[in-house]
PDB file of C-alpha atoms in Angstrom:
ATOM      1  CA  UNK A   1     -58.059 -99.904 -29.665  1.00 67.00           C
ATOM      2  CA  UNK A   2     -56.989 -96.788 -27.961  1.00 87.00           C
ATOM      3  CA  UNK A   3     -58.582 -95.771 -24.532  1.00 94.00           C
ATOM      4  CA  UNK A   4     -58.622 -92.824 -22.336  1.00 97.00           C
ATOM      5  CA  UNK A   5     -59.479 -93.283 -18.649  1.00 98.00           C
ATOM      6  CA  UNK A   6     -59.706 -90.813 -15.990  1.00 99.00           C
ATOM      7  CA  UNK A   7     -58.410 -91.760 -12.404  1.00 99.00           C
ATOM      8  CA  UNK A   8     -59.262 -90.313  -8.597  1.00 99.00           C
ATOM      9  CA  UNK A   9     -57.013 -89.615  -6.297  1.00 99.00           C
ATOM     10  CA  UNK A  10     -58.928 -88.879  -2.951  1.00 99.00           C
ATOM     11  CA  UNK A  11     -57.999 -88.314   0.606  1.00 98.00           C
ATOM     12  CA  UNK A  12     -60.460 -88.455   3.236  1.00 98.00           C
ATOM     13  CA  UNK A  13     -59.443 -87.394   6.901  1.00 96.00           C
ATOM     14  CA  UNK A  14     -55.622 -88.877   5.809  1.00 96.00           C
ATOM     15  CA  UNK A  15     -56.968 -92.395   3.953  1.00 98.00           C
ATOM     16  CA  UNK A  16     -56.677 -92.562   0.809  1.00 98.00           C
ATOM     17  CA  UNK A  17     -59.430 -94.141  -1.119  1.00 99.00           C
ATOM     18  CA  UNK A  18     -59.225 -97.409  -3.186  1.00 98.00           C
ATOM     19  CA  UNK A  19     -60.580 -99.958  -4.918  1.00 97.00           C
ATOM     20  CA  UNK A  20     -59.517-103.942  -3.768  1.00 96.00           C
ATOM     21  CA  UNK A  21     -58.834-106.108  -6.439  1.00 94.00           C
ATOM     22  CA  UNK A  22     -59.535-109.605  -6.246  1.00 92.00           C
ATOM     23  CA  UNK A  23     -59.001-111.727  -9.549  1.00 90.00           C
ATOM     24  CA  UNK A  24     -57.998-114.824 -10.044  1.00 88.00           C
ATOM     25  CA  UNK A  25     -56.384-115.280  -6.422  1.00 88.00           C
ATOM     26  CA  UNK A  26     -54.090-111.995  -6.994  1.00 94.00           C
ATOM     27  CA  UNK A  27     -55.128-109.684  -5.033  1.00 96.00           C
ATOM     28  CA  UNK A  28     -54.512-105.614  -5.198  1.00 97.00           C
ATOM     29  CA  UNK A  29     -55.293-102.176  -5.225  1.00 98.00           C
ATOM     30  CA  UNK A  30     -56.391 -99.474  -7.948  1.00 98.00           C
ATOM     31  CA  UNK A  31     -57.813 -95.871  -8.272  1.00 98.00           C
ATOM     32  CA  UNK A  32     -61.099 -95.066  -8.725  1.00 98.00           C
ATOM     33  CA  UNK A  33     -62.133 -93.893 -12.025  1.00 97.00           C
ATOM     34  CA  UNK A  34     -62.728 -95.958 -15.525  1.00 96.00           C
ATOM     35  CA  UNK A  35     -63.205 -94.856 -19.455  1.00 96.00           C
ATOM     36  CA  UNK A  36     -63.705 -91.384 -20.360  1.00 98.00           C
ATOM     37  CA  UNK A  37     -66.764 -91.257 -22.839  1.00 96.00           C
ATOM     38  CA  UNK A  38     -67.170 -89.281 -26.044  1.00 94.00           C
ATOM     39  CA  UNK A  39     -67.647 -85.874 -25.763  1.00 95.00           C
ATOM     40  CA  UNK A  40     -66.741 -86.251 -22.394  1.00 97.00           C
ATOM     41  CA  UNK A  41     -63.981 -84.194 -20.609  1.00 98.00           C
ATOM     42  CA  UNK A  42     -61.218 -85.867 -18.036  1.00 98.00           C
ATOM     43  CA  UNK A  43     -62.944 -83.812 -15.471  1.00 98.00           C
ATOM     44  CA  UNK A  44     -66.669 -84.560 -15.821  1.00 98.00           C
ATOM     45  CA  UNK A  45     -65.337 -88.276 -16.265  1.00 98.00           C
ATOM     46  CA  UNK A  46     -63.225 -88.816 -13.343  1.00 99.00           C
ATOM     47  CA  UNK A  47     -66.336 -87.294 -11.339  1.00 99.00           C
ATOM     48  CA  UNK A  48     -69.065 -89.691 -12.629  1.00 98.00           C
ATOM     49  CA  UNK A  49     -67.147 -92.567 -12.426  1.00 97.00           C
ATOM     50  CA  UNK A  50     -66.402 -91.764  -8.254  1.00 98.00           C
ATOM     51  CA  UNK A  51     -70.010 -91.744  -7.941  1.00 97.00           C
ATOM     52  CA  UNK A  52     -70.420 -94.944  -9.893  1.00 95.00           C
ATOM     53  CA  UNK A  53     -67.649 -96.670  -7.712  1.00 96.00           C
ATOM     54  CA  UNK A  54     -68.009 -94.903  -4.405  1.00 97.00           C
ATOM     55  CA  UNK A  55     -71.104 -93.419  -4.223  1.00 97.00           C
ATOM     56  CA  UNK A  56     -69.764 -89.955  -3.006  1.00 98.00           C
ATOM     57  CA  UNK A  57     -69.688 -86.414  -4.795  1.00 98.00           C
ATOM     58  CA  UNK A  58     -66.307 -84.953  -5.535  1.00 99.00           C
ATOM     59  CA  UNK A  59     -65.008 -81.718  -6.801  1.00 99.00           C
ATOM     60  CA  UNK A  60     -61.358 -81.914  -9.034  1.00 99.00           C
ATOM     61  CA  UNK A  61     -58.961 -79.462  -7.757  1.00 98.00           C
ATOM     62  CA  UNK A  62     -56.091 -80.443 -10.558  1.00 98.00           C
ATOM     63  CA  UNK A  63     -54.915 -82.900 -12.767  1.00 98.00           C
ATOM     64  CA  UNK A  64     -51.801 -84.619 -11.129  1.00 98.00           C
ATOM     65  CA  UNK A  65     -50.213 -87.145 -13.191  1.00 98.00           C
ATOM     66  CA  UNK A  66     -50.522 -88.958 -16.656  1.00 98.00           C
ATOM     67  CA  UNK A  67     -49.977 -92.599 -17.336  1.00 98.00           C
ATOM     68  CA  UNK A  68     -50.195 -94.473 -20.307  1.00 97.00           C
ATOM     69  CA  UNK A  69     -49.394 -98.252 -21.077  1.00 92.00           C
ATOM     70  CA  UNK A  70     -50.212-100.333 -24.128  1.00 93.00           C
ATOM     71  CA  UNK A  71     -53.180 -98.485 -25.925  1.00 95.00           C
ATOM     72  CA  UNK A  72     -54.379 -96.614 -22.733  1.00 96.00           C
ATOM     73  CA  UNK A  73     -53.764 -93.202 -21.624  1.00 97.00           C
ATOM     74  CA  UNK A  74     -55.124 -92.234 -17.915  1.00 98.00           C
ATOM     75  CA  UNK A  75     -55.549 -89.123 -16.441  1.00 98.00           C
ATOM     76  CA  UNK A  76     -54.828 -89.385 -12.506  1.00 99.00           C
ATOM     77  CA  UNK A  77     -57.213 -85.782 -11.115  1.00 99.00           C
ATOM     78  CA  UNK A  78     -56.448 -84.864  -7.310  1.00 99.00           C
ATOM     79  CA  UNK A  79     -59.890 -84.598  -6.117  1.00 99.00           C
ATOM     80  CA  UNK A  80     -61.888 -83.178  -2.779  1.00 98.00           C
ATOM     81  CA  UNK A  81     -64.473 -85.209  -1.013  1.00 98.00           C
ATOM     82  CA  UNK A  82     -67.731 -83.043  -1.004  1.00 98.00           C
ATOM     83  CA  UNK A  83     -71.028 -85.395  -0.150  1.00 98.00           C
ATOM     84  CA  UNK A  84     -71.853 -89.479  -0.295  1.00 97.00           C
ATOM     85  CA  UNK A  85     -71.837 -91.520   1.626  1.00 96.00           C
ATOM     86  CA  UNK A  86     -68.628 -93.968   1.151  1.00 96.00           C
ATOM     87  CA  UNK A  87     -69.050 -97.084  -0.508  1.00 92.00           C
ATOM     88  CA  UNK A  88     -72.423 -96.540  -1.644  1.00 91.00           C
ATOM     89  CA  UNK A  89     -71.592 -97.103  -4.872  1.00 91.00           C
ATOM     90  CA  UNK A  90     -72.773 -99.542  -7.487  1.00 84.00           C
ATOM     91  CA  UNK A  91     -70.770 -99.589 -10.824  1.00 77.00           C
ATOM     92  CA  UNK A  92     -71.877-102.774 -12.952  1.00 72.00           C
ATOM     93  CA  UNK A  93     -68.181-104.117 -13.243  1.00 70.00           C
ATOM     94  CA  UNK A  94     -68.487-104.286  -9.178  1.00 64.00           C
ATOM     95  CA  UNK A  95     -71.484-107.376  -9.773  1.00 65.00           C
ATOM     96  CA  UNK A  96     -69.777-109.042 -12.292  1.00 67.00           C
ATOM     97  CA  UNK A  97     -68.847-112.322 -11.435  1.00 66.00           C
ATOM     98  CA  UNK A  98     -65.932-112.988 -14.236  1.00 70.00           C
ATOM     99  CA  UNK A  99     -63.658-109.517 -13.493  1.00 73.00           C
ATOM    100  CA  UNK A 100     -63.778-110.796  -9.952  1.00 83.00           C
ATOM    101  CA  UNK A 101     -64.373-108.884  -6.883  1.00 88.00           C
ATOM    102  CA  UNK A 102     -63.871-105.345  -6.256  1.00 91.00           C
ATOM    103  CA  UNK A 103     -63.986-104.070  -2.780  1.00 92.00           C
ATOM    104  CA  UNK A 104     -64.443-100.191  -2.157  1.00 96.00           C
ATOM    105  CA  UNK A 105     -61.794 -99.346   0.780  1.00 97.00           C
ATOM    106  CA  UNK A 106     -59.444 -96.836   2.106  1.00 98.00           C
ATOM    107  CA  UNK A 107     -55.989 -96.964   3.125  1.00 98.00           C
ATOM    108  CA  UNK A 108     -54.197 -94.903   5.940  1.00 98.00           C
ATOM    109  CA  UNK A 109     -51.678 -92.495   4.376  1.00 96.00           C
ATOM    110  CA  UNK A 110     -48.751 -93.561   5.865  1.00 95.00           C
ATOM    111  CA  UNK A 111     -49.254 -97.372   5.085  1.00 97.00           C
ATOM    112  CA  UNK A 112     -49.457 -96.316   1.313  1.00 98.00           C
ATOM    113  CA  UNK A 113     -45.721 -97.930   0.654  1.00 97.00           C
ATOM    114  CA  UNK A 114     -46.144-101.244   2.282  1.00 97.00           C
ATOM    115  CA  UNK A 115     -49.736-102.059   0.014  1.00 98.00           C
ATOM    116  CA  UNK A 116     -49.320-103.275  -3.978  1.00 98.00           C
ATOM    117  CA  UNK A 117     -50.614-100.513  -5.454  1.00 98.00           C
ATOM    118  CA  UNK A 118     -51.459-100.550  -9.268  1.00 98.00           C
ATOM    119  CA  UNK A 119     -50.211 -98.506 -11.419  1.00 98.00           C
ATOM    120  CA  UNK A 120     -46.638 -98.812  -9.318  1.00 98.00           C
ATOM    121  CA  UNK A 121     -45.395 -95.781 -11.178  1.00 98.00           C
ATOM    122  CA  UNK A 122     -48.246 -93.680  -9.805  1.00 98.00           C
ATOM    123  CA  UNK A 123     -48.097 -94.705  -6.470  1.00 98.00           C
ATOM    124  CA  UNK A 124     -44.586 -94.260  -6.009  1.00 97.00           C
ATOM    125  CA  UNK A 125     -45.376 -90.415  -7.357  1.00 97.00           C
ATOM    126  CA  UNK A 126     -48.150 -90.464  -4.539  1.00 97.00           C
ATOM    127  CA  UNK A 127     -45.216 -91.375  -1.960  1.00 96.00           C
ATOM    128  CA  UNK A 128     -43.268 -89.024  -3.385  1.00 95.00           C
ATOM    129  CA  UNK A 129     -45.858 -85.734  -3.518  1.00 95.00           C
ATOM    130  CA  UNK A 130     -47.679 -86.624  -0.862  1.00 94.00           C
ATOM    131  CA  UNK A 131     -45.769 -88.417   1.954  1.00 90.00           C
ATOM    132  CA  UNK A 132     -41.997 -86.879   0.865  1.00 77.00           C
ATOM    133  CA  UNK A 133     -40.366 -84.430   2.624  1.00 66.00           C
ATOM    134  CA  UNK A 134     -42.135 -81.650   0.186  1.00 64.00           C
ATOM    135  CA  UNK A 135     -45.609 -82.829   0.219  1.00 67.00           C
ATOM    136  CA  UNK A 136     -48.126 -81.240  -1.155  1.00 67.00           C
ATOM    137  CA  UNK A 137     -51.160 -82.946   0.878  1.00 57.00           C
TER     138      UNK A 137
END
């Protein structure tokens, strides 16, 4: 079955916001974000699904990167804090005991490289665009 998901990329004062993975004693990080619905742009997606997750408003100021593996395609959208407060979020698959824990966090930019950040591919493009020599944040 073919799936479409629509990722965050947020900054917030120079930490970039996460979600902590805990499943089945791995332990990781991913994006914010989840399945875009029918009828349902990448845009309007990407922002309900931050204020499912995190509880905090965002605007999208452009799509960065694409990603696909298997039968899923994901849209990674740069986006600007606006309101929320941080972590207020409640998305079901956060109280669900058998995907295992999720943990709403933020990183400090420059410690991006040393954490195991999922997809790899994207967060070495994050390195790249954003801590590289011609950054763009």
């Amino acid at each position: 079955m073919k799936r479409k998901t629509a990722r965050a990329i947020i900054f917030i004062d120079d930490k970039l916001c996460l979600i902590k993975r805990i499943k089945n004693e791995n332990e990781y990080y991913v994006f914010p974000g989840g399945g875009i619905k029918k009828k349902e742009k990448g845009k309007q997606a990407v922002i309900r699904e931050v204020k499912e997750e995190l509880g905090i408003d965002v605007r999208v100021i452009k799509k960065m990167y694409k990603y696909k593996f298997g039968e899923t395609k994901e849209k990674y959208y740069l986006c600007e804090y606006i309101d929320g407060e941080y972590g207020s979020g409640n998305a079901k698959e956060f109280n669900n005991y058998f995907k295992g824990k999720y943990i709403v966090t933020m990183i400090d930019k420059k410690y991006i490289p040393s954490y195991l950040i999922y997809p790899k591919e994207i967060k070495e493009k994050i390195i790249k665009d954003f801590l590289g020599e011609n950054k763009i944040g």
